[in-house]
PDB file of C-alpha atoms and ligand atoms in Angstrom:
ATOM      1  CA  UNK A   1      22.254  24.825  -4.099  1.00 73.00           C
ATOM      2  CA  UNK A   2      23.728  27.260  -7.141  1.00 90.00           C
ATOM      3  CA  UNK A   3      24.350  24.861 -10.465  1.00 91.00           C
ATOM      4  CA  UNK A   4      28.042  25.322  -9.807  1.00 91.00           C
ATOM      5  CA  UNK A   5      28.417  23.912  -6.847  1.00 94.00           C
ATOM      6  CA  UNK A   6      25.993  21.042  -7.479  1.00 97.00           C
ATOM      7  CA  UNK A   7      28.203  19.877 -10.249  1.00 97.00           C
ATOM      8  CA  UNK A   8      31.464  20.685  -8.274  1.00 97.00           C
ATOM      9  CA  UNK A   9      30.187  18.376  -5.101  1.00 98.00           C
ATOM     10  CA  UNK A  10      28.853  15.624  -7.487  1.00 98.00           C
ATOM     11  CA  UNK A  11      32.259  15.590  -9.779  1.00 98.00           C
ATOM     12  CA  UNK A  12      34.275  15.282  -6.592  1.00 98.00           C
ATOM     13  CA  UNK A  13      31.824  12.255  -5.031  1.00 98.00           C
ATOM     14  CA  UNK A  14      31.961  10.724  -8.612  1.00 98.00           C
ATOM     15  CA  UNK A  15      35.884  10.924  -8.756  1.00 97.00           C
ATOM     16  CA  UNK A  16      36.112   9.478  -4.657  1.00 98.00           C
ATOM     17  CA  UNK A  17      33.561   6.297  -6.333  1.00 98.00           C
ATOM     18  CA  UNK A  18      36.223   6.283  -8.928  1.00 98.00           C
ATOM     19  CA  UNK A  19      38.980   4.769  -6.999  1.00 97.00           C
ATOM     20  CA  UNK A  20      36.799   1.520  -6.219  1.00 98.00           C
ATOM     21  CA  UNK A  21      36.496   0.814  -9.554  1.00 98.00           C
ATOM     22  CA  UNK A  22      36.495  -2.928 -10.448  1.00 98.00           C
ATOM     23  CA  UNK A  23      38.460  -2.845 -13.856  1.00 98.00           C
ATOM     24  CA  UNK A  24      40.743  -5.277 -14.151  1.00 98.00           C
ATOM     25  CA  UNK A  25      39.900  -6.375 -17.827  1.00 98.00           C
ATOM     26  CA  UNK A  26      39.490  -2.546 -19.235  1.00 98.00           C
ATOM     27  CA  UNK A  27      41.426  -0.766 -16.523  1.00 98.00           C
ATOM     28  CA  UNK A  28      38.919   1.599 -17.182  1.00 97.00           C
ATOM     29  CA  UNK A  29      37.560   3.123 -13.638  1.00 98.00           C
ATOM     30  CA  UNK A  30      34.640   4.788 -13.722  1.00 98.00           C
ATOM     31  CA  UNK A  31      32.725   6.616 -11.256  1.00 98.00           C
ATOM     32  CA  UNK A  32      29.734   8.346 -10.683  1.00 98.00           C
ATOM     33  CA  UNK A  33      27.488  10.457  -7.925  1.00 98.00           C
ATOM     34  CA  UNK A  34      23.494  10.162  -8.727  1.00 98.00           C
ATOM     35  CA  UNK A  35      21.686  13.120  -6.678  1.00 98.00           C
ATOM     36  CA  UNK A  36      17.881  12.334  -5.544  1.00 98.00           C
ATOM     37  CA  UNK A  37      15.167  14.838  -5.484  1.00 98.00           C
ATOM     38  CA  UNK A  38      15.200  14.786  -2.131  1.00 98.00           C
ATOM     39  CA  UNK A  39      18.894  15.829  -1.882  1.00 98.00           C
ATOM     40  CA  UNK A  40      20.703  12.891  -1.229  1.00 98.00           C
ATOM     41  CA  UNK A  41      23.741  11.614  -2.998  1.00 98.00           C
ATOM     42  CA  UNK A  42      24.768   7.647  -4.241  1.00 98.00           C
ATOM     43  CA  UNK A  43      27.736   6.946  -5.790  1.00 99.00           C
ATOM     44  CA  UNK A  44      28.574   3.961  -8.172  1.00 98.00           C
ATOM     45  CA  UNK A  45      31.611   2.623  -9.781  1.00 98.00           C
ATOM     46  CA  UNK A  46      31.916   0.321 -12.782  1.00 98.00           C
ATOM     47  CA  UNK A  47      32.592  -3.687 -11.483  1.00 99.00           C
ATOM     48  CA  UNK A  48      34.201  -6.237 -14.273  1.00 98.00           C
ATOM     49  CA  UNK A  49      33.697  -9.586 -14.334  1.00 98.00           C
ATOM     50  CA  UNK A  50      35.954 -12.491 -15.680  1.00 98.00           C
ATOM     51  CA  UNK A  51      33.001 -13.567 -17.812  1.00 98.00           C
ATOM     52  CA  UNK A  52      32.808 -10.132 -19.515  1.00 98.00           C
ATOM     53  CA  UNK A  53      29.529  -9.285 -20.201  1.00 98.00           C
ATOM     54  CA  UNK A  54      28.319  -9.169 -16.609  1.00 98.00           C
ATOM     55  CA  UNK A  55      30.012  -5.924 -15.853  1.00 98.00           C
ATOM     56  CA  UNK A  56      28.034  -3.215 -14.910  1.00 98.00           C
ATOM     57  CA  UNK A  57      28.431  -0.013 -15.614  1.00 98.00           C
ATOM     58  CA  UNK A  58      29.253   2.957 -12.531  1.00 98.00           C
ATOM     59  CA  UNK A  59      25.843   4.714 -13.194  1.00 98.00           C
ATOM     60  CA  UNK A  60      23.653   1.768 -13.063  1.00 98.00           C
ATOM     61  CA  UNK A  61      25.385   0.857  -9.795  1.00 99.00           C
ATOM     62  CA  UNK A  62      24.723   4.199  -8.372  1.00 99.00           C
ATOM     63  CA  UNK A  63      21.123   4.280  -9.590  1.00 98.00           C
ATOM     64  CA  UNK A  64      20.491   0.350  -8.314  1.00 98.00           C
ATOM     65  CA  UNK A  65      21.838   1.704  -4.937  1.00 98.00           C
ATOM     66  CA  UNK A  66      19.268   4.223  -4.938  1.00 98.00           C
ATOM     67  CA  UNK A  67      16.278   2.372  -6.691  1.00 98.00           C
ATOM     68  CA  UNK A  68      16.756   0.363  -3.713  1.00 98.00           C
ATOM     69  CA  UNK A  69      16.550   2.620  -0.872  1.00 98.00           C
ATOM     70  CA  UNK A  70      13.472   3.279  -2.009  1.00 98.00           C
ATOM     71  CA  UNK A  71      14.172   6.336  -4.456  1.00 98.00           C
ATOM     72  CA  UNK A  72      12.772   6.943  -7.945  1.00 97.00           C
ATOM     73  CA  UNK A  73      13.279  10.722  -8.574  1.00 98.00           C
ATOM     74  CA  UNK A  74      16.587  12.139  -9.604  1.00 98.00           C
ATOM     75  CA  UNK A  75      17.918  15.326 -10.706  1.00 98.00           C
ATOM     76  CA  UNK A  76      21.493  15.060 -11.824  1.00 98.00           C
ATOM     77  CA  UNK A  77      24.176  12.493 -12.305  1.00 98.00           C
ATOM     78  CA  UNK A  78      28.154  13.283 -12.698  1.00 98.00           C
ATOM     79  CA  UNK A  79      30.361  10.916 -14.257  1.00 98.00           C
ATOM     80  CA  UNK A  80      34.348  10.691 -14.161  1.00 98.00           C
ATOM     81  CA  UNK A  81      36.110   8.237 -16.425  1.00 98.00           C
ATOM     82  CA  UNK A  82      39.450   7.299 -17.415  1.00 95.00           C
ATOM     83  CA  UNK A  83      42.962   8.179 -15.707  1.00 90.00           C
ATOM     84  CA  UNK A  84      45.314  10.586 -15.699  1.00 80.00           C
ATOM     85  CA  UNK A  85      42.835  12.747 -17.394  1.00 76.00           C
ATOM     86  CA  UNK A  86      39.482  14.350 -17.034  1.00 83.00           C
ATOM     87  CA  UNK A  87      37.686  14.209 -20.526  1.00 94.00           C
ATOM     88  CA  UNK A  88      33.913  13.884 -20.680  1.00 96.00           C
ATOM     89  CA  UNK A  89      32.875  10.179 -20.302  1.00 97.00           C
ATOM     90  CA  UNK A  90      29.556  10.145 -21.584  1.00 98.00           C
ATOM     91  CA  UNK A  91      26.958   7.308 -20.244  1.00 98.00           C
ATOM     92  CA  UNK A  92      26.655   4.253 -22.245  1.00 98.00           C
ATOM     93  CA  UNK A  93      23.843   3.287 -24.387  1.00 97.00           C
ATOM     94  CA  UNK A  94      22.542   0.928 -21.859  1.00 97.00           C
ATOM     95  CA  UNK A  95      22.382   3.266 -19.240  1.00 98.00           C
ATOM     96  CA  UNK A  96      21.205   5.995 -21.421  1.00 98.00           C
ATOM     97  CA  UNK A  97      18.164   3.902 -21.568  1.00 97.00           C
ATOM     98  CA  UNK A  98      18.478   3.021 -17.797  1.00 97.00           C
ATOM     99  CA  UNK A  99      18.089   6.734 -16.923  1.00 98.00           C
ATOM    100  CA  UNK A 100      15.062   7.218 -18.845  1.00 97.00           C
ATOM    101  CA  UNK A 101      13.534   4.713 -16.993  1.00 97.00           C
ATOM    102  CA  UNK A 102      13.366   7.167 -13.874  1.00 97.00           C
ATOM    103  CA  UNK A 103      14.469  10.650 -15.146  1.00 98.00           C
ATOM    104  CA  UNK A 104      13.086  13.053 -16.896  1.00 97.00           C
ATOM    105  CA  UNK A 105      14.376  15.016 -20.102  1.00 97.00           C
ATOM    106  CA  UNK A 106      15.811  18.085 -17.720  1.00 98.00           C
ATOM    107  CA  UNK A 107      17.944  15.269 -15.792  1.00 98.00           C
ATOM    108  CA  UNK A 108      21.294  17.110 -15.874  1.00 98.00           C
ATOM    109  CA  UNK A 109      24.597  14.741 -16.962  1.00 98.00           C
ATOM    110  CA  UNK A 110      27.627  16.613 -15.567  1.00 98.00           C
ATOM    111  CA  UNK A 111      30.786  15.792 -17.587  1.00 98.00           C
ATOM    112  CA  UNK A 112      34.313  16.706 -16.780  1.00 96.00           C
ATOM    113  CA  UNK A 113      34.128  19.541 -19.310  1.00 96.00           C
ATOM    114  CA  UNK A 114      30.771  20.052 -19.779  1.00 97.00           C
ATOM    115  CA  UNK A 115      26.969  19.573 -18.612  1.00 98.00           C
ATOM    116  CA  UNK A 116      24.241  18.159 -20.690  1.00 98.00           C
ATOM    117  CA  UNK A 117      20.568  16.774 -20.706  1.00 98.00           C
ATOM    118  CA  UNK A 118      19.321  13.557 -20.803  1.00 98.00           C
ATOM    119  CA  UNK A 119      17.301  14.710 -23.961  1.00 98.00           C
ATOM    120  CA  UNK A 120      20.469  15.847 -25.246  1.00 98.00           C
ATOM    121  CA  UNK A 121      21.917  11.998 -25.269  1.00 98.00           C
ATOM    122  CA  UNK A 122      18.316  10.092 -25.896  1.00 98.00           C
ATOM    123  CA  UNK A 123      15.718  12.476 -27.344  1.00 97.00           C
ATOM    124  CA  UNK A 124      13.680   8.997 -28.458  1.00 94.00           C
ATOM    125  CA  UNK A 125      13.335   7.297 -25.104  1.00 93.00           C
ATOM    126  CA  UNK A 126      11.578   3.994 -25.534  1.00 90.00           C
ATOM    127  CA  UNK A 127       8.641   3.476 -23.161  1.00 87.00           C
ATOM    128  CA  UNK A 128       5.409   0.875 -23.248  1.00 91.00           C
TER     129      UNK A 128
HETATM  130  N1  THU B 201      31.663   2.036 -18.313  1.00 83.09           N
HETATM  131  C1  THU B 201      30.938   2.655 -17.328  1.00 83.09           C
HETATM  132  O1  THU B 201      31.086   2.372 -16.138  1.00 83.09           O
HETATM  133  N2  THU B 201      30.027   3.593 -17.724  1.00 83.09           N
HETATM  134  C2  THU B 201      29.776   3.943 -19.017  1.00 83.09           C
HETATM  135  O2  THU B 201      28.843   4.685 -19.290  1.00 83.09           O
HETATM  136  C3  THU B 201      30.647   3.447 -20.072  1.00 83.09           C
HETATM  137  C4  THU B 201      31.534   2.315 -19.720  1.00 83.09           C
HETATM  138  C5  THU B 201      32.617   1.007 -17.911  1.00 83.09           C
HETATM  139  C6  THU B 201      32.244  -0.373 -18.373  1.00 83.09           C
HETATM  140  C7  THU B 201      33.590  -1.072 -18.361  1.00 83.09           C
HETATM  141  O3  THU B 201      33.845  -1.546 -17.054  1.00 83.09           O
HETATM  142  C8  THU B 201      34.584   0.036 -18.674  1.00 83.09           C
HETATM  143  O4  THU B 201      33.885   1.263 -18.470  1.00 83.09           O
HETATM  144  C9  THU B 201      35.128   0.005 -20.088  1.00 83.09           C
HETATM  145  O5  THU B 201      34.105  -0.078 -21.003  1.00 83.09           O
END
């Protein structure tokens, strides 16, 4: 699969997630489409809670619903944010260091405008 359309078929999963956002408090939706080594494709959205800070972010879902099919390789995420636009929506902090967990520093972050690398957005990965 050519770069291109990688990133074209993950941006348009990550925008389907999008719509199942649960955003209530932020009415921020988020989605994302988290591709495996082995070629498959799980998508997250971000889910709110009333009690704020157990919302969790649409990456982590996407890479929980992978962790737990038994997957622990990965070789690109895409991420859509925001409406009635398409500007990058970089991962959060949190799931910066969530990624590193699993990925490597080539792990490819496709953005609405542009395509990074996880060492791009954490070149000091914490690890024990
Ligand atoms: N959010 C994500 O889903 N991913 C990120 O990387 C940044 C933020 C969500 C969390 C919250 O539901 C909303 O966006 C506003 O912060």
């Amino acid at each position: 699969m050519s770069e291109k359309f990688e990133k074209s078929e993950l941006l348009k999963k990550a925008r389907e997630a999008q719509q199942y956002a649960y955003c209530k408090y932020s009415e921020f939706p988020v989605g994302a489409a988290l591709l495996t080594e082995s070629g498959e494709i799980y998508t997250g959205c971000n889910i709110e809670n009333a009690s704020y800070s157990l919302g969790i972010c649409a990456e982590r879902v996407a890479f929980a619903k992978a962790i737990s099919d038994g997957h622990h390789k990965f070789k690109a995420i895409a991420i859509i944010g925001g409406i009635h636009t398409e500007k990058n929506c970089p991962p959060c902090g949190a799931c910066r260091q969530f990624m590193a967990e699993f990925c490597d520093d080539e792990f490819k972050i496709y953005l609405a405008e542009k395509t990074v690398r996880l060492k791009q957005l954490f070149p000091e990965r914490f690890v024990l």
